[in-house]
Every structure is written in structure tokens, then in C-alpha cells.
Amino acid sequence: MSFFFTLLIFIICFQIQNDPLVSSSHLNTLNGQHLQVIWPRWKGNPKGLTGPITGGIFLDTLADRLNFTYEMVRVTENRLEPQGKERGLFNYLWNQQSDLLVVGVTLSLARSEVVDLSVPWIFETYAFLIPVQDDTANINGVVKPFQWPVWLGLIVSVVCVTAALILVDRPFKKTRSANLIRDREHTAKRKSGRAGKQYLYVFGNLMSQSGPCTSKRLSFRLVAGVWTLAAFIFVQAYNSILFTYVVSPVNQPLINSVYDIIERNDVQLLTRKGSSMNILVSNPNATPIYIKLKKKLDTFPNSRCNLVSECINLITPGSRNTFVDGRSAHLETIKKKFEETKRCDLQLAKEPFLGGYASFALQKNSRYTDTINKGVLELLQTGIIDKWDRSFHPMPRQCMANGINSGKKRQETKNLSISLKNLTGAFVVYFVGFSLSCLTFLFELIISTAQR
């Protein structure tokens, strides 16, 4: 009996779980209905309005599963809430002109009080769209391998080792007899350019040009041996790290995170007037980071754009502007720019700023809300929404690396030859040293001429 009872329970649960929405009209309130739908990206609306690019196929799939028809309502507004005398997309719901808004409505308490929000159907993050910076000369590439404490320690070590070699070798010279000194006077004069030049020995080790020890004393050779080992470690570490700085990109991004925008005065922030980001920064009770972003927006008269295209037109190579909006919209913009110019002039900042869920909007207390929620949950379970997102936002191979925080694996790029800008630091050191040697030669020439 227990076996048959368990089997009966399993069959009932299975039937309940797999009962399709369209099988019974009392569960599917959309069955046979005709809806007025707003999708800003509909071809009948003006260009430049923002909205989910997958909204059309999402709506068609829901219509097939839930057995309803729809027609698009033409709109010209690009914001959700009305502002002053300007209407918003919510007005169409309040005035019974639309049943459903196929847009990305972020969840908030204020919005849930005036409209019905569906279950979240997409997770979106805000990202910063920035121009690709031109290549810059890698002047500091020679000194970058070591931080300043390492360079300071190296200089101190050179001074200390040189002083130690001089002090260790001095007592040996004082104990020499007068006869020995006279016997080797000629040899000392011949070797005077090398015997007392311990500092040349120290620097020679660092430059991999070391000569023989100038003393046979054990203490001298111990100090010299220790320095030889330390210099070998310094040189190998420097050469290894120097290689990465030589071949590393010299076009550093304009910003990496939102903190760069706040801390730097030369970077200007742009946003849409009707975006959720503009609402967040305009809240008088916002957190300090939003208050700082609002100050950034207020310092530039054109920082709030009516259309996305207006903000994108300000993101040009060489500019110091960054546009904050949804990541998916930015990826689509990068793709369109490449198709127009065949160049990857736009990229995303390394770190996204804010993440949130997006929902559909319906009339308050709509009888279609529960059915829409069930349909969205079914599509989420199939995983087809993620497939749409990948297929509708294909990045060109050439610009794949520009979508850094897109969560996709970067495509392999061709190996590029090292340019002069990668080796600028080495040439700077060369010209400085050459100039000093020329000045020293001229100085010695003047002194020798005056002596003659």
C-alpha cells in the first residue's frame, strides 16, 4: 500500500508541476486577449529610444505560450516617470493607453506603489563607456620594475658596499713596507686607474660588466662575493619585470572604476535624464558616493542627455568623457560603432558600478500580472533568455577585449611588434647618458686646454 500511495503522490505532483498555463483559461488570464504594448525599440518609434534589445522576441515567445495577441503603441518619451510637464512611459499605464511596458524597469518601492512589476527577467549592471586612449610613450618603463623603496635601498646598498670595500682594503695598504711599495711603485702607477676604483667594481656588477677583484684579502673577497650575489639577484629581477613593462600596452584606459571619476577633475560623467542612475544621484538622501557623482554631473551643462545617441556622440577619441548606462546597451554601442567606422574606438571600464534586476511594468492591480509572472518564470527555467542575450550581443572579434567586464572570454589577438613607444624609456636613458658623457668630455677638454 505504501508503494502505491507514494506513486499516486508522485503522479499528482508531476501533473501539477507540468500543467501548462494555456491548458486552462481560469489560470491563463491572457488567453485570447489583445494587449496594448509599449516597446521603445519598435521600428515605429523614433530612433534613439532605449530598451531591451531582446524585448521583441521575448514578447513574441510569451504571446505564443500564453495565447494572446498584441499591438504596439507609438511613444516618443525616453523616461519612465514623468518630470514636470513632460510625460513618461508610466503615463500610458495610468491613462489606460497601454497594458504592458516591455522595458527594463529596475525595482524600487516608489515604482511598485504606482505600477505592477513582474518578476525580474534580466540582471543588468551599470558600466562606464569610455573612449579608447591613443598610445602614449612608455617613458617610465625603465623605472617601473622597482618601486621607489627598492630603488632607494639599491642606492644605499651601493654606497655602503663601496665604503666597505674601501675600508677593508685600506689597512692592507698601510701595513705594506716601504721597500715593497718602492718595488711595486711602477705597478701601482700602472694600475692606479683600477686598484682604488672599488665603486667601479660595484657598479660594474650591476651593469653585468664586472672586472677582477682589486685585492686578494679574504675579507675583501667576502664582501665582493656577497655583493656579486646580491647584484645578480637585482639584475635578474629587474630584467624579468622590465620585459613585462616593455611589452605591456601603453594606452592606459581613461578610468578603471567609479572612484577614478570622483577623484579626478579631468574626467566628466554623462548619463541619461530618464535613467535610473540619474534618479539615484538626484535623491537628496542618497549615499555620499551618489552625492559626489551628482556634483560631477552638475559641473558640466551637457552631462544629462535626452537620448543615448547624444551621450555617445560625446565619447570621442581623445575626450575625457565617460557615459554610465546598462552594460548590454554599451556592448551594443561598441558593436554599432565598429560596424560604422571599422575601428574599436569605445571600450568598457574595468569595473562595473552597480547591479540590479529589471522587470516588466503593468497597470496597477492588473489581472495579467500573475500570468505574466508565470510565463517569465517558465522562460527563465528553460535558459533561453541567457541564449538570447548572447546571440543579440555578439562582439566583433577585433573589439572583444574592449568589453572587459562583459563576462565573456577574450579572443586571442595577434602578436604585435614592439614599437618605439614601448622603448621610449630606454632611449630617454640613452640620450641622457650620451648628453652627460658629451658634457663631461667637453669639460675635460676645456680643463686640459687651459693646463697646456
PDB file of N, CA, C and O in Angstrom, residues 159-185:
ATOM      1  N   VAL A 159      76.249  52.529  -1.958  1.00  0.00           N
ATOM      2  CA  VAL A 159      77.103  53.396  -1.148  1.00  0.00           C
ATOM      3  C   VAL A 159      77.759  52.598  -0.026  1.00  0.00           C
ATOM      4  O   VAL A 159      78.980  52.723   0.226  1.00  0.00           O
ATOM      5  N   CYS A 160      76.994  51.766   0.648  1.00  0.00           N
ATOM      6  CA  CYS A 160      77.540  51.002   1.786  1.00  0.00           C
ATOM      7  C   CYS A 160      78.580  49.985   1.331  1.00  0.00           C
ATOM      8  O   CYS A 160      79.643  49.827   1.976  1.00  0.00           O
ATOM      9  N   VAL A 161      78.321  49.281   0.240  1.00  0.00           N
ATOM     10  CA  VAL A 161      79.274  48.279  -0.236  1.00  0.00           C
ATOM     11  C   VAL A 161      80.560  48.951  -0.706  1.00  0.00           C
ATOM     12  O   VAL A 161      81.674  48.469  -0.438  1.00  0.00           O
ATOM     13  N   THR A 162      80.446  50.073  -1.387  1.00  0.00           N
ATOM     14  CA  THR A 162      81.639  50.798  -1.838  1.00  0.00           C
ATOM     15  C   THR A 162      82.473  51.254  -0.650  1.00  0.00           C
ATOM     16  O   THR A 162      83.708  51.100  -0.634  1.00  0.00           O
ATOM     17  N   ALA A 163      81.817  51.804   0.359  1.00  0.00           N
ATOM     18  CA  ALA A 163      82.532  52.239   1.554  1.00  0.00           C
ATOM     19  C   ALA A 163      83.180  51.053   2.271  1.00  0.00           C
ATOM     20  O   ALA A 163      84.318  51.145   2.771  1.00  0.00           O
ATOM     21  N   ALA A 164      82.484  49.909   2.315  1.00  0.00           N
ATOM     22  CA  ALA A 164      83.045  48.729   2.987  1.00  0.00           C
ATOM     23  C   ALA A 164      84.280  48.213   2.259  1.00  0.00           C
ATOM     24  O   ALA A 164      85.282  47.828   2.887  1.00  0.00           O
ATOM     25  N   LEU A 165      84.237  48.197   0.942  1.00  0.00           N
ATOM     26  CA  LEU A 165      85.397  47.747   0.171  1.00  0.00           C
ATOM     27  C   LEU A 165      86.594  48.661   0.377  1.00  0.00           C
ATOM     28  O   LEU A 165      87.752  48.198   0.487  1.00  0.00           O
ATOM     29  N   ILE A 166      86.342  49.961   0.452  1.00  0.00           N
ATOM     30  CA  ILE A 166      87.435  50.911   0.666  1.00  0.00           C
ATOM     31  C   ILE A 166      88.041  50.725   2.058  1.00  0.00           C
ATOM     32  O   ILE A 166      89.273  50.702   2.230  1.00  0.00           O
ATOM     33  N   LEU A 167      87.187  50.563   3.066  1.00  0.00           N
ATOM     34  CA  LEU A 167      87.676  50.415   4.441  1.00  0.00           C
ATOM     35  C   LEU A 167      88.404  49.093   4.642  1.00  0.00           C
ATOM     36  O   LEU A 167      89.398  49.018   5.371  1.00  0.00           O
ATOM     37  N   VAL A 168      87.901  48.033   4.032  1.00  0.00           N
ATOM     38  CA  VAL A 168      88.547  46.729   4.180  1.00  0.00           C
ATOM     39  C   VAL A 168      89.909  46.714   3.504  1.00  0.00           C
ATOM     40  O   VAL A 168      90.870  46.097   3.991  1.00  0.00           O
ATOM     41  N   ASP A 169      90.045  47.403   2.391  1.00  0.00           N
ATOM     42  CA  ASP A 169      91.301  47.378   1.648  1.00  0.00           C
ATOM     43  C   ASP A 169      92.339  48.343   2.204  1.00  0.00           C
ATOM     44  O   ASP A 169      93.536  48.187   1.966  1.00  0.00           O
ATOM     45  N   ARG A 170      91.912  49.340   2.990  1.00  0.00           N
ATOM     46  CA  ARG A 170      92.839  50.383   3.483  1.00  0.00           C
ATOM     47  C   ARG A 170      93.875  49.840   4.468  1.00  0.00           C
ATOM     48  O   ARG A 170      95.068  50.140   4.338  1.00  0.00           O
ATOM     49  N   PRO A 171      93.524  49.051   5.479  1.00  0.00           N
ATOM     50  CA  PRO A 171      94.555  48.541   6.408  1.00  0.00           C
ATOM     51  C   PRO A 171      95.628  47.733   5.705  1.00  0.00           C
ATOM     52  O   PRO A 171      96.790  47.756   6.092  1.00  0.00           O
ATOM     53  N   PHE A 172      95.275  47.015   4.687  1.00  0.00           N
ATOM     54  CA  PHE A 172      96.261  46.229   3.948  1.00  0.00           C
ATOM     55  C   PHE A 172      97.305  47.119   3.302  1.00  0.00           C
ATOM     56  O   PHE A 172      98.489  46.835   3.312  1.00  0.00           O
ATOM     57  N   LYS A 173      96.892  48.258   2.822  1.00  0.00           N
ATOM     58  CA  LYS A 173      97.827  49.187   2.199  1.00  0.00           C
ATOM     59  C   LYS A 173      98.736  49.822   3.248  1.00  0.00           C
ATOM     60  O   LYS A 173      99.903  50.065   3.001  1.00  0.00           O
ATOM     61  N   LYS A 174      98.255  50.063   4.441  1.00  0.00           N
ATOM     62  CA  LYS A 174      99.062  50.706   5.469  1.00  0.00           C
ATOM     63  C   LYS A 174     100.126  49.759   6.021  1.00  0.00           C
ATOM     64  O   LYS A 174     101.153  50.191   6.521  1.00  0.00           O
ATOM     65  N   THR A 175      99.902  48.469   6.011  1.00  0.00           N
ATOM     66  CA  THR A 175     100.876  47.520   6.553  1.00  0.00           C
ATOM     67  C   THR A 175     101.967  47.157   5.567  1.00  0.00           C
ATOM     68  O   THR A 175     102.867  46.401   5.898  1.00  0.00           O
ATOM     69  N   ARG A 176     101.873  47.630   4.411  1.00  0.00           N
ATOM     70  CA  ARG A 176     102.924  47.351   3.438  1.00  0.00           C
ATOM     71  C   ARG A 176     104.224  48.049   3.850  1.00  0.00           C
ATOM     72  O   ARG A 176     104.204  49.150   4.354  1.00  0.00           O
ATOM     73  N   SER A 177     105.331  47.411   3.615  1.00  0.00           N
ATOM     74  CA  SER A 177     106.641  48.013   3.913  1.00  0.00           C
ATOM     75  C   SER A 177     107.001  49.015   2.840  1.00  0.00           C
ATOM     76  O   SER A 177     106.471  48.985   1.729  1.00  0.00           O
ATOM     77  N   ALA A 178     107.988  49.882   3.215  1.00  0.00           N
ATOM     78  CA  ALA A 178     108.411  50.915   2.267  1.00  0.00           C
ATOM     79  C   ALA A 178     109.103  50.308   1.063  1.00  0.00           C
ATOM     80  O   ALA A 178     108.941  50.766  -0.073  1.00  0.00           O
ATOM     81  N   ASN A 179     109.887  49.225   1.306  1.00  0.00           N
ATOM     82  CA  ASN A 179     110.582  48.596   0.195  1.00  0.00           C
ATOM     83  C   ASN A 179     109.610  47.965  -0.789  1.00  0.00           C
ATOM     84  O   ASN A 179     109.809  48.026  -2.006  1.00  0.00           O
ATOM     85  N   LEU A 180     108.551  47.336  -0.205  1.00  0.00           N
ATOM     86  CA  LEU A 180     107.569  46.712  -1.084  1.00  0.00           C
ATOM     87  C   LEU A 180     106.849  47.749  -1.920  1.00  0.00           C
ATOM     88  O   LEU A 180     106.552  47.518  -3.097  1.00  0.00           O
ATOM     89  N   ILE A 181     106.612  48.895  -1.286  1.00  0.00           N
ATOM     90  CA  ILE A 181     105.941  49.960  -2.026  1.00  0.00           C
ATOM     91  C   ILE A 181     106.825  50.472  -3.152  1.00  0.00           C
ATOM     92  O   ILE A 181     106.355  50.716  -4.268  1.00  0.00           O
ATOM     93  N   ARG A 182     108.141  50.622  -2.871  1.00  0.00           N
ATOM     94  CA  ARG A 182     109.053  51.111  -3.904  1.00  0.00           C
ATOM     95  C   ARG A 182     109.203  50.091  -5.030  1.00  0.00           C
ATOM     96  O   ARG A 182     109.285  50.454  -6.201  1.00  0.00           O
ATOM     97  N   ASP A 183     109.223  48.806  -4.616  1.00  0.00           N
ATOM     98  CA  ASP A 183     109.385  47.778  -5.647  1.00  0.00           C
ATOM     99  C   ASP A 183     108.191  47.723  -6.584  1.00  0.00           C
ATOM    100  O   ASP A 183     108.331  47.371  -7.751  1.00  0.00           O
ATOM    101  N   ARG A 184     107.036  48.053  -6.003  1.00  0.00           N
ATOM    102  CA  ARG A 184     105.840  47.958  -6.834  1.00  0.00           C
ATOM    103  C   ARG A 184     105.283  49.321  -7.215  1.00  0.00           C
ATOM    104  O   ARG A 184     104.112  49.475  -7.522  1.00  0.00           O
ATOM    105  N   GLU A 185     106.125  50.311  -7.151  1.00  0.00           N
ATOM    106  CA  GLU A 185     105.665  51.676  -7.458  1.00  0.00           C
ATOM    107  C   GLU A 185     105.207  51.781  -8.904  1.00  0.00           C
ATOM    108  O   GLU A 185     104.183  52.395  -9.201  1.00  0.00           O
TER     109      GLU A 185
END
